[in-house]
Amino acid sequence: MTDEDAVLAANAAYYDAFAEGNVDGMSRLWASDEVSCIHPGWPVLVGRQVVLNSYRNILRNPDRERIAHRDHTVMIAGSEARVLCLEVIDGTGVALAATNLFRRIEGSWRLVHHQASPIASLFDEAPEPASAPPSKRLN
Amino acid sequence: MTDEDAVLAANAAYYDAFAEGNVDGMSRLWASDEVSCIHPGWPVLVGRQVVLNSYRNILRNPDRERIAHRDHTVMIAGSEARVLCLEVIDGTGVALAATNLFRRIEGSWRLVHHQASPIASLFDEAPEPASAPPSKRLN
């Protein structure tokens, strides 16, 4: 398995844990320190405990969204890896642009950061985002 | 100057270039490859040319927002650094959660990734974001 394959497998495991509501699995995916997360619409969360508490609340909600992930870009520099991907919320057409950062720790790629932000269609009824989005729309 | 000071200076230089509409300064801040960016509401942009074209268009717009940055968290692992901060758009009370990734290249911290996503108040008139935001609101 190449490094890129291993990073993509870790990235897929994140979305699998989310889909399954697997709090223990999600917990194992995250590194023990230097952890941060920005959920859509949320402020910055810093620290493993704070981040995992947020996932515990989200994963225990049976009405949470079902998220498909696609269009991955992987960049690896030494023990640090960045995955960029498109998240599509099932049944809504809502799409988010996501960044997942991984660090190789004792041979495993562990999450150290996640950020997902809604792509422009979410803003159609809201004030203008900070900069006008490009003409490329996803739905 | 500590590594953390140097990273924060590079982070401040990014916002200075934005404020000044300094396309050349912005261009010098970004690394030559493994570059990505997710502007608020935009899809993923990958590659130096694509990212810098987006900044050129934004910086040439005299009506672009004035952005203050504060509440920085810095994490450094070898030659990779992560800055998390709060962006506040002048005169609006709109706040965004931002991630800026830097890589030390020949002694300088260069940007390799930027993502900023609006914090919940922007969504007040829009569909619910992917997960309910926490009670902490910024305005």
XYZ file of C-alpha atoms in Angstrom, chain B residues 50-114:
65
model
C -5.227 28.690 -9.563
C -4.908 29.936 -5.981
C -2.968 33.062 -6.900
C -5.407 33.868 -9.700
C -8.194 33.810 -7.122
C -6.268 36.205 -4.876
C -5.480 38.479 -7.797
C -9.200 38.838 -8.490
C -10.073 39.357 -4.832
C -7.255 41.834 -4.128
C -8.040 43.930 -7.186
C -11.585 44.461 -5.945
C -11.596 47.780 -4.071
C -14.790 46.705 -2.293
C -13.203 43.609 -0.724
C -13.754 43.203 2.987
C -11.341 44.570 5.595
C -10.381 41.643 7.800
C -9.005 41.784 11.335
C -7.364 38.622 12.714
C -7.061 37.577 16.347
C -7.191 34.667 18.830
C -4.299 32.808 17.190
C -3.301 29.255 18.003
C 0.008 28.050 16.549
C 1.113 24.420 16.234
C 4.488 23.563 14.751
C 5.695 20.085 13.766
C 9.104 20.147 12.110
C 8.828 22.220 8.944
C 5.025 22.339 8.986
C 3.022 24.910 10.941
C -0.682 25.385 11.502
C -2.255 28.681 12.546
C -5.878 28.797 13.630
C -7.410 32.226 14.042
C -10.560 34.254 14.088
C -11.174 36.608 11.163
C -13.548 39.499 11.827
C -14.895 41.456 8.891
C -14.706 45.147 9.653
C -17.994 46.887 10.280
C -20.175 43.808 9.956
C -19.649 41.701 13.061
C -19.263 38.731 10.707
C -16.630 36.309 11.976
C -14.879 33.437 10.257
C -12.805 30.550 11.586
C -9.583 30.266 9.609
C -6.803 27.753 9.132
C -3.494 28.826 7.601
C -0.857 26.186 6.936
C 2.777 27.154 6.467
C 5.865 25.211 5.406
C 9.420 26.266 6.211
C 11.221 26.505 2.888
C 14.826 27.706 2.816
C 14.314 29.378 6.185
C 11.044 31.165 5.370
C 7.557 30.157 6.412
C 5.487 30.015 3.220
C 1.745 29.474 2.912
C 0.623 26.130 1.525
C -3.067 26.219 2.498
C -5.770 28.654 3.608
